[in-house]
């Protein structure tokens, strides 16, 4: 008879149904019964389901592909939970499916995690007290752990051939029945099974599934699991059981067995993983119960979907971490983006660095599928770009180099040399990056935005008609050019523009303000052809003195000509209005001849 199942000190003592029946004098079947609902634990959790003791978490990828957005989010949540609770974050390679292992995937995984800043405390490369951290190097431990289950008949060796199992399943499938195993080998005497195994006969080791799968309390989804009635259907026709394979015929463990053994051996307290694993969790919990081990707490995170609610996959988006990196996305922007996928925080702002996330993280994770909006990533990239620029240092210098390369590629060296003049390219690009209205998302995109400085503007007709005002603006614009090269900075121009006034101290402040607005408007027209961009002092610094002198002088001559033409036109229509007879026409003609 099974003892009263005591699932570790963290949980209340629980008596399974069969044991309760046994206590009432009923027969107890010799198979591992799993406590249903034993996860209704009294374990204390803070707000947002945070434990009050250090959490040991792990990221357990299989080296079968590249790290993508969903997996970096899983890694991140595990990492943040460990950091927030001052625990440890482990990396474990689940490489027991040797056929699916891709050469080079392991190294790419390390590179991507390190790029994102998710340094592990224990794991491959650095090792640790519970290593090795590659499952293919832990085979002896899976075999050692299975012995106890075999002896207690909680697992058994199955010698059925693949053909027999295929045939069994095909017949059930044709009848529309659930698939499973008919337990042909389940009651084979242990001696016989051991002997056949010893003589090298091909076989697998199966878990003897409990009568009912346990339910458990998920930290995100609450009470969940298969529940008691879930496998009733299995008993239609000849009965079959969901006796999962733990050890395959090649001697390697399955994912389920290795995962459970390792989480136990590595003292994992919390498992944060994708909701696609939720269906396997009752099996995992049943295995813990069979071993009388304390299971970790589980937090399943919701699926990532696109705007059409379709699962995010390679087919609709390239979400490989490497592709974000190649596009110039900052690791802190991607990590910030991944953190917001399903996690609802209480901070004032969504913009958080990894350090800030470490401080504010909790397990308040939403249950519904998470819609991924790449607009949000763009926003976060711009915000983190702004942070990098204002912080200065190496990050800024790297940004400057990247933008300089993109500008040179896009515009060609001659145009860039003309813009830079006697200055150095580094300083010009730095001024561009400091212009707040030019949000940085990638070097290429930024170089695109900076075209307005490189290509001389095509000015439309100036839309200021008052010639007196135009004359004032000419004087004001020319005055700005008196600044010598050595003081040609945004600060000097800001100061000069602030002081510029054509109205005297007693003038009406409203009309002063209006006039200043017209001056800015005029200067933007003169310097950039009127296109939006950074403010005028910043624009003047970026363009440099010679270009500003050239553009403002040309603009003054264009706008003077336009004013003159307008003056001529404004007298002509008045005469034309009355020019109804030949005598008036000749008067206009002679006036025009006299003028010229
Ligand atoms: N190896 C599994 C994966 O690649 C790990 C699942 C888990 O975290 O338990 O997703």
PDB file of N, CA, C and O in Angstrom, residues 76-77 148 283 325 332 371 501 506 554 561 585-586:
ATOM      1  N   UNK A  76      13.957  35.135 -19.902  1.00  0.00           N
ATOM      2  CA  UNK A  76      13.950  36.400 -19.161  1.00  0.00           C
ATOM      3  C   UNK A  76      13.120  36.298 -17.880  1.00  0.00           C
ATOM      4  O   UNK A  76      13.557  36.732 -16.809  1.00  0.00           O
ATOM      5  N   UNK A  77      11.909  35.740 -17.976  1.00  0.00           N
ATOM      6  CA  UNK A  77      11.055  35.643 -16.786  1.00  0.00           C
ATOM      7  C   UNK A  77      11.741  34.795 -15.704  1.00  0.00           C
ATOM      8  O   UNK A  77      11.678  35.100 -14.517  1.00  0.00           O
ATOM      9  N   UNK A 148      14.312   2.924  -8.690  1.00  0.00           N
ATOM     10  CA  UNK A 148      13.334   2.953  -7.599  1.00  0.00           C
ATOM     11  C   UNK A 148      11.919   2.773  -8.137  1.00  0.00           C
ATOM     12  O   UNK A 148      11.096   2.041  -7.555  1.00  0.00           O
ATOM     13  N   UNK A 283       1.394  15.103 -15.841  1.00  0.00           N
ATOM     14  CA  UNK A 283       2.279  13.935 -15.921  1.00  0.00           C
ATOM     15  C   UNK A 283       3.528  14.169 -15.077  1.00  0.00           C
ATOM     16  O   UNK A 283       3.959  13.294 -14.312  1.00  0.00           O
ATOM     17  N   UNK A 325      18.953  41.393 -33.700  1.00  0.00           N
ATOM     18  CA  UNK A 325      20.289  41.960 -33.476  1.00  0.00           C
ATOM     19  C   UNK A 325      20.853  42.501 -34.797  1.00  0.00           C
ATOM     20  O   UNK A 325      21.368  43.610 -34.845  1.00  0.00           O
ATOM     21  N   UNK A 332      18.694  45.901 -24.802  1.00  0.00           N
ATOM     22  CA  UNK A 332      17.806  46.370 -23.719  1.00  0.00           C
ATOM     23  C   UNK A 332      16.401  46.672 -24.241  1.00  0.00           C
ATOM     24  O   UNK A 332      15.423  46.547 -23.508  1.00  0.00           O
ATOM     25  N   UNK A 371      -0.833  39.403 -27.693  1.00  0.00           N
ATOM     26  CA  UNK A 371      -0.684  39.893 -29.068  1.00  0.00           C
ATOM     27  C   UNK A 371       0.624  40.695 -29.153  1.00  0.00           C
ATOM     28  O   UNK A 371       0.859  41.602 -28.366  1.00  0.00           O
ATOM     29  N   UNK A 501      15.012  90.744 -31.522  1.00  0.00           N
ATOM     30  CA  UNK A 501      13.736  91.447 -31.356  1.00  0.00           C
ATOM     31  C   UNK A 501      13.734  92.666 -32.266  1.00  0.00           C
ATOM     32  O   UNK A 501      14.698  93.431 -32.297  1.00  0.00           O
ATOM     33  N   UNK A 506       8.704  98.095 -25.708  1.00  0.00           N
ATOM     34  CA  UNK A 506       7.290  98.340 -25.358  1.00  0.00           C
ATOM     35  C   UNK A 506       6.287  97.622 -26.249  1.00  0.00           C
ATOM     36  O   UNK A 506       5.079  97.779 -26.069  1.00  0.00           O
ATOM     37  N   UNK A 554      21.421  82.402 -50.345  1.00  0.00           N
ATOM     38  CA  UNK A 554      20.608  82.063 -51.528  1.00  0.00           C
ATOM     39  C   UNK A 554      19.133  82.309 -51.246  1.00  0.00           C
ATOM     40  O   UNK A 554      18.405  82.817 -52.094  1.00  0.00           O
ATOM     41  N   UNK A 561      13.757  88.500 -54.550  1.00  0.00           N
ATOM     42  CA  UNK A 561      13.189  88.526 -55.903  1.00  0.00           C
ATOM     43  C   UNK A 561      11.689  88.297 -55.870  1.00  0.00           C
ATOM     44  O   UNK A 561      10.917  88.970 -56.543  1.00  0.00           O
ATOM     45  N   UNK A 585      -3.863 100.756 -71.591  1.00  0.00           N
ATOM     46  CA  UNK A 585      -2.796  99.815 -71.901  1.00  0.00           C
ATOM     47  C   UNK A 585      -1.513 100.541 -72.289  1.00  0.00           C
ATOM     48  O   UNK A 585      -0.433 100.187 -71.854  1.00  0.00           O
ATOM     49  N   UNK A 586      -1.646 101.576 -73.101  1.00  0.00           N
ATOM     50  CA  UNK A 586      -0.427 102.279 -73.521  1.00  0.00           C
ATOM     51  C   UNK A 586       0.183 103.037 -72.347  1.00  0.00           C
ATOM     52  O   UNK A 586       1.406 103.134 -72.218  1.00  0.00           O
TER      53      UNK A 586
END
